[in-house]
Amino acid sequence: MPKIVYYVATSLDGYIAGPNEDISLFVYQGNGVEQYQKDLLDFSTVIMGRRTYEFGYQYGLKPGQPAYPHMEHHIFSDSLEFTEEVHPQVHLQTKSLDRVQEVRDQSPTDVYLCGGGVFAGWLLENDLIDQLKVKLNPIILGGGTRLFGNAKTKMKWELVDHSSFEEGLQILTYEKSQ
């Protein structure tokens, strides 16, 4: 069965974005970023919440268009609507655990959980994240969007792989402990 993989950049203090969704201090180039971009090619399906999808608008993403051209997009939101033409790879989903599981089960590859502390926290609380791939950045943000939003779930994870890169970025891969 495909896994849901939360592959996300975070600061040393556990934020995926700073105050006002500021991501300017994150590492944007170098071998670690190239590895992340290469790893994304292994996914054919991406899931995300509304806020993560809309975050792309400030970087040129047009509403209803895919952020990752090679992936089927499933955007989970009870409020997002598109007024423009929607690309056939973009699917709006109501926020439903059953639907998340259906998307995962029907994916030909593991599923990329793209950002969104609130959405990731909801999935974590419902035991739907199978693997964490953390791009640990050598920065402290002091506030902002937490890695798992306000989730209170306690869970143990096992480090199964790690890579360090000259720009200070590390990619840490964790599996749920049994």
mmCIF file of C-alpha atoms in Angstrom:
data_model
loop_
_atom_site.group_PDB
_atom_site.id
_atom_site.type_symbol
_atom_site.label_atom_id
_atom_site.label_comp_id
_atom_site.label_asym_id
_atom_site.label_seq_id
_atom_site.Cartn_x
_atom_site.Cartn_y
_atom_site.Cartn_z
ATOM 1 C CA MET A 1 0.000 0.000 0.000
ATOM 2 C CA PRO A 2 1.328 3.483 -0.784
ATOM 3 C CA LYS A 3 2.503 5.633 2.115
ATOM 4 C CA ILE A 4 1.605 9.217 2.916
ATOM 5 C CA VAL A 5 4.955 11.013 3.167
ATOM 6 C CA TYR A 6 5.118 14.405 4.860
ATOM 7 C CA TYR A 7 8.165 15.904 3.090
ATOM 8 C CA VAL A 8 8.589 19.369 4.509
ATOM 9 C CA ALA A 9 11.121 22.084 5.292
ATOM 10 C CA THR A 10 11.348 23.117 8.912
ATOM 11 C CA SER A 11 13.426 25.378 11.084
ATOM 12 C CA LEU A 12 15.423 24.148 14.061
ATOM 13 C CA ASP A 13 12.596 25.357 16.305
ATOM 14 C CA GLY A 14 9.903 23.427 14.421
ATOM 15 C CA TYR A 15 8.293 26.006 12.123
ATOM 16 C CA ILE A 16 7.501 25.454 8.443
ATOM 17 C CA ALA A 17 6.991 29.192 7.950
ATOM 18 C CA GLY A 18 7.711 32.208 10.090
ATOM 19 C CA PRO A 19 5.297 34.938 11.129
ATOM 20 C CA ASN A 20 3.155 36.157 8.200
ATOM 21 C CA GLU A 21 4.081 32.960 6.304
ATOM 22 C CA ASP A 22 7.639 34.238 5.815
ATOM 23 C CA ILE A 23 9.914 31.563 4.313
ATOM 24 C CA SER A 24 12.750 33.881 3.248
ATOM 25 C CA LEU A 25 15.339 32.377 5.641
ATOM 26 C CA PHE A 26 14.980 28.810 4.331
ATOM 27 C CA VAL A 27 17.749 27.324 2.165
ATOM 28 C CA TYR A 28 16.755 27.699 -1.528
ATOM 29 C CA GLN A 29 19.724 26.332 -3.424
ATOM 30 C CA GLY A 30 22.454 23.766 -3.151
ATOM 31 C CA ASN A 31 22.720 19.998 -3.171
ATOM 32 C CA GLY A 32 20.076 19.492 -0.476
ATOM 33 C CA VAL A 33 17.464 21.419 -2.430
ATOM 34 C CA GLU A 34 18.446 19.560 -5.605
ATOM 35 C CA GLN A 35 17.974 16.257 -3.741
ATOM 36 C CA TYR A 36 14.507 17.359 -2.587
ATOM 37 C CA GLN A 37 13.547 18.307 -6.151
ATOM 38 C CA LYS A 38 14.815 14.968 -7.426
ATOM 39 C CA ASP A 39 12.890 13.113 -4.687
ATOM 40 C CA LEU A 40 9.649 14.835 -5.720
ATOM 41 C CA LEU A 41 9.881 13.114 -9.109
ATOM 42 C CA ASP A 42 9.133 9.815 -7.338
ATOM 43 C CA PHE A 43 5.616 11.003 -6.431
ATOM 44 C CA SER A 44 2.643 10.997 -8.818
ATOM 45 C CA THR A 45 0.108 12.193 -6.227
ATOM 46 C CA VAL A 46 0.147 15.213 -3.917
ATOM 47 C CA ILE A 47 -2.291 16.110 -1.140
ATOM 48 C CA MET A 48 -2.523 19.460 0.613
ATOM 49 C CA GLY A 49 -4.881 21.765 2.415
ATOM 50 C CA ARG A 50 -6.356 25.020 1.130
ATOM 51 C CA ARG A 51 -3.823 27.335 2.791
ATOM 52 C CA THR A 52 -0.850 25.477 1.306
ATOM 53 C CA TYR A 53 -2.388 25.535 -2.165
ATOM 54 C CA GLU A 54 -3.239 29.242 -1.923
ATOM 55 C CA PHE A 55 0.281 29.973 -0.600
ATOM 56 C CA GLY A 56 1.493 29.153 -4.122
ATOM 57 C CA TYR A 57 -0.469 32.086 -5.560
ATOM 58 C CA GLN A 58 2.197 34.525 -4.360
ATOM 59 C CA TYR A 59 4.743 32.563 -6.423
ATOM 60 C CA GLY A 60 2.758 32.619 -9.650
ATOM 61 C CA LEU A 61 0.471 29.605 -9.224
ATOM 62 C CA LYS A 62 -2.871 30.290 -10.890
ATOM 63 C CA PRO A 63 -6.039 29.075 -9.127
ATOM 64 C CA GLY A 64 -7.086 25.683 -10.459
ATOM 65 C CA GLN A 65 -3.662 24.872 -11.899
ATOM 66 C CA PRO A 66 -1.210 22.213 -10.646
ATOM 67 C CA ALA A 67 1.743 23.297 -8.529
ATOM 68 C CA TYR A 68 3.636 20.165 -9.596
ATOM 69 C CA PRO A 69 2.962 19.398 -13.284
ATOM 70 C CA HIS A 70 3.773 15.677 -12.993
ATOM 71 C CA MET A 71 1.408 15.023 -10.054
ATOM 72 C CA GLU A 72 -2.314 14.566 -9.517
ATOM 73 C CA HIS A 73 -3.362 17.199 -6.974
ATOM 74 C CA HIS A 74 -5.929 16.591 -4.252
ATOM 75 C CA ILE A 75 -6.689 19.760 -2.325
ATOM 76 C CA PHE A 76 -8.673 19.127 0.843
ATOM 77 C CA SER A 77 -10.857 22.063 1.777
ATOM 78 C CA ASP A 78 -14.438 22.754 2.743
ATOM 79 C CA SER A 79 -14.213 26.376 1.550
ATOM 80 C CA LEU A 80 -11.956 26.626 -1.532
ATOM 81 C CA GLU A 81 -13.711 27.319 -4.828
ATOM 82 C CA PHE A 82 -12.327 28.048 -8.275
ATOM 83 C CA THR A 83 -13.917 30.539 -10.636
ATOM 84 C CA GLU A 84 -11.383 29.886 -13.390
ATOM 85 C CA GLU A 85 -10.962 26.740 -15.469
ATOM 86 C CA VAL A 86 -9.619 23.867 -13.387
ATOM 87 C CA HIS A 87 -6.801 21.745 -14.792
ATOM 88 C CA PRO A 88 -7.708 18.030 -15.068
ATOM 89 C CA GLN A 89 -4.902 17.159 -12.588
ATOM 90 C CA VAL A 90 -6.444 19.319 -9.841
ATOM 91 C CA HIS A 91 -9.197 17.854 -7.686
ATOM 92 C CA LEU A 92 -10.987 19.618 -4.843
ATOM 93 C CA GLN A 93 -11.888 17.275 -1.985
ATOM 94 C CA THR A 94 -13.987 17.771 1.091
ATOM 95 C CA LYS A 95 -11.975 17.256 4.261
ATOM 96 C CA SER A 96 -12.705 13.589 4.884
ATOM 97 C CA LEU A 97 -10.492 10.878 6.352
ATOM 98 C CA ASP A 98 -12.156 8.309 4.101
ATOM 99 C CA ARG A 99 -11.319 10.382 1.038
ATOM 100 C CA VAL A 100 -7.679 10.805 2.120
ATOM 101 C CA GLN A 101 -7.431 7.025 2.492
ATOM 102 C CA GLU A 102 -9.047 6.474 -0.935
ATOM 103 C CA VAL A 103 -6.572 8.864 -2.581
ATOM 104 C CA ARG A 104 -3.678 7.071 -0.868
ATOM 105 C CA ASP A 105 -4.962 3.611 -1.776
ATOM 106 C CA GLN A 106 -5.524 4.541 -5.433
ATOM 107 C CA SER A 107 -2.159 6.241 -5.925
ATOM 108 C CA PRO A 108 0.390 4.352 -8.041
ATOM 109 C CA THR A 109 3.181 5.812 -5.868
ATOM 110 C CA ASP A 110 3.602 7.036 -2.323
ATOM 111 C CA VAL A 111 1.627 10.235 -1.703
ATOM 112 C CA TYR A 112 3.428 13.536 -1.128
ATOM 113 C CA LEU A 113 1.871 15.498 1.723
ATOM 114 C CA CYS A 114 2.806 19.048 0.779
ATOM 115 C CA GLY A 115 3.151 21.401 3.672
ATOM 116 C CA GLY A 116 0.413 22.764 5.807
ATOM 117 C CA GLY A 117 0.889 22.433 9.535
ATOM 118 C CA VAL A 118 -2.848 22.389 10.238
ATOM 119 C CA PHE A 119 -3.625 19.755 7.585
ATOM 120 C CA ALA A 120 -0.565 17.679 8.581
ATOM 121 C CA GLY A 121 -1.587 17.921 12.232
ATOM 122 C CA TRP A 122 -5.079 16.657 11.383
ATOM 123 C CA LEU A 123 -3.582 13.726 9.461
ATOM 124 C CA LEU A 124 -1.133 12.995 12.311
ATOM 125 C CA GLU A 125 -3.943 12.993 14.887
ATOM 126 C CA ASN A 126 -5.753 10.452 12.704
ATOM 127 C CA ASP A 127 -2.648 8.275 12.195
ATOM 128 C CA LEU A 128 -2.482 8.895 8.436
ATOM 129 C CA ILE A 129 1.141 9.986 8.071
ATOM 130 C CA ASP A 130 3.394 7.014 7.404
ATOM 131 C CA GLN A 131 6.750 8.683 6.859
ATOM 132 C CA LEU A 132 8.355 12.031 7.696
ATOM 133 C CA LYS A 133 11.042 13.506 5.461
ATOM 134 C CA VAL A 134 12.201 16.634 7.229
ATOM 135 C CA LYS A 135 14.380 19.168 5.433
ATOM 136 C CA LEU A 136 15.957 20.598 8.571
ATOM 137 C CA ASN A 137 17.182 24.122 7.884
ATOM 138 C CA PRO A 138 19.889 25.789 10.010
ATOM 139 C CA ILE A 139 17.593 28.637 11.045
ATOM 140 C CA ILE A 140 15.438 29.674 13.996
ATOM 141 C CA LEU A 141 12.193 31.458 13.168
ATOM 142 C CA GLY A 142 10.846 32.104 16.677
ATOM 143 C CA GLY A 143 7.205 31.768 15.631
ATOM 144 C CA GLY A 144 4.880 31.122 12.714
ATOM 145 C CA THR A 145 3.343 27.920 11.364
ATOM 146 C CA ARG A 146 4.267 24.864 13.414
ATOM 147 C CA LEU A 147 5.239 21.582 11.754
ATOM 148 C CA PHE A 148 2.005 19.927 12.931
ATOM 149 C CA GLY A 149 -0.130 22.977 13.677
ATOM 150 C CA ASN A 150 -1.740 22.614 17.091
ATOM 151 C CA ALA A 151 -1.801 18.799 17.086
ATOM 152 C CA LYS A 152 -1.342 17.268 20.544
ATOM 153 C CA THR A 153 -0.683 13.684 19.406
ATOM 154 C CA LYS A 154 2.261 11.880 20.974
ATOM 155 C CA MET A 155 4.004 9.396 18.716
ATOM 156 C CA LYS A 156 7.443 7.851 18.485
ATOM 157 C CA TRP A 157 9.356 7.837 15.181
ATOM 158 C CA GLU A 158 12.521 6.023 14.130
ATOM 159 C CA LEU A 159 15.273 7.703 12.101
ATOM 160 C CA VAL A 160 15.863 5.449 9.070
ATOM 161 C CA ASP A 161 17.978 7.715 6.844
ATOM 162 C CA HIS A 162 19.756 11.044 6.964
ATOM 163 C CA SER A 163 21.787 13.192 4.614
ATOM 164 C CA SER A 164 23.744 16.350 5.354
ATOM 165 C CA PHE A 165 24.593 18.999 2.788
ATOM 166 C CA GLU A 166 27.215 21.731 2.661
ATOM 167 C CA GLU A 167 24.640 24.533 2.891
ATOM 168 C CA GLY A 168 23.720 23.248 6.359
ATOM 169 C CA LEU A 169 20.511 21.556 5.241
ATOM 170 C CA GLN A 170 19.812 18.029 6.452
ATOM 171 C CA ILE A 171 17.194 15.618 5.132
ATOM 172 C CA LEU A 172 16.020 13.321 7.909
ATOM 173 C CA THR A 173 13.728 10.375 7.135
ATOM 174 C CA TYR A 174 11.597 8.868 9.877
ATOM 175 C CA GLU A 175 9.240 5.889 9.962
ATOM 176 C CA LYS A 176 6.621 5.335 12.660
ATOM 177 C CA SER A 177 7.967 3.158 15.477
ATOM 178 C CA GLN A 178 6.061 -0.071 15.980
#
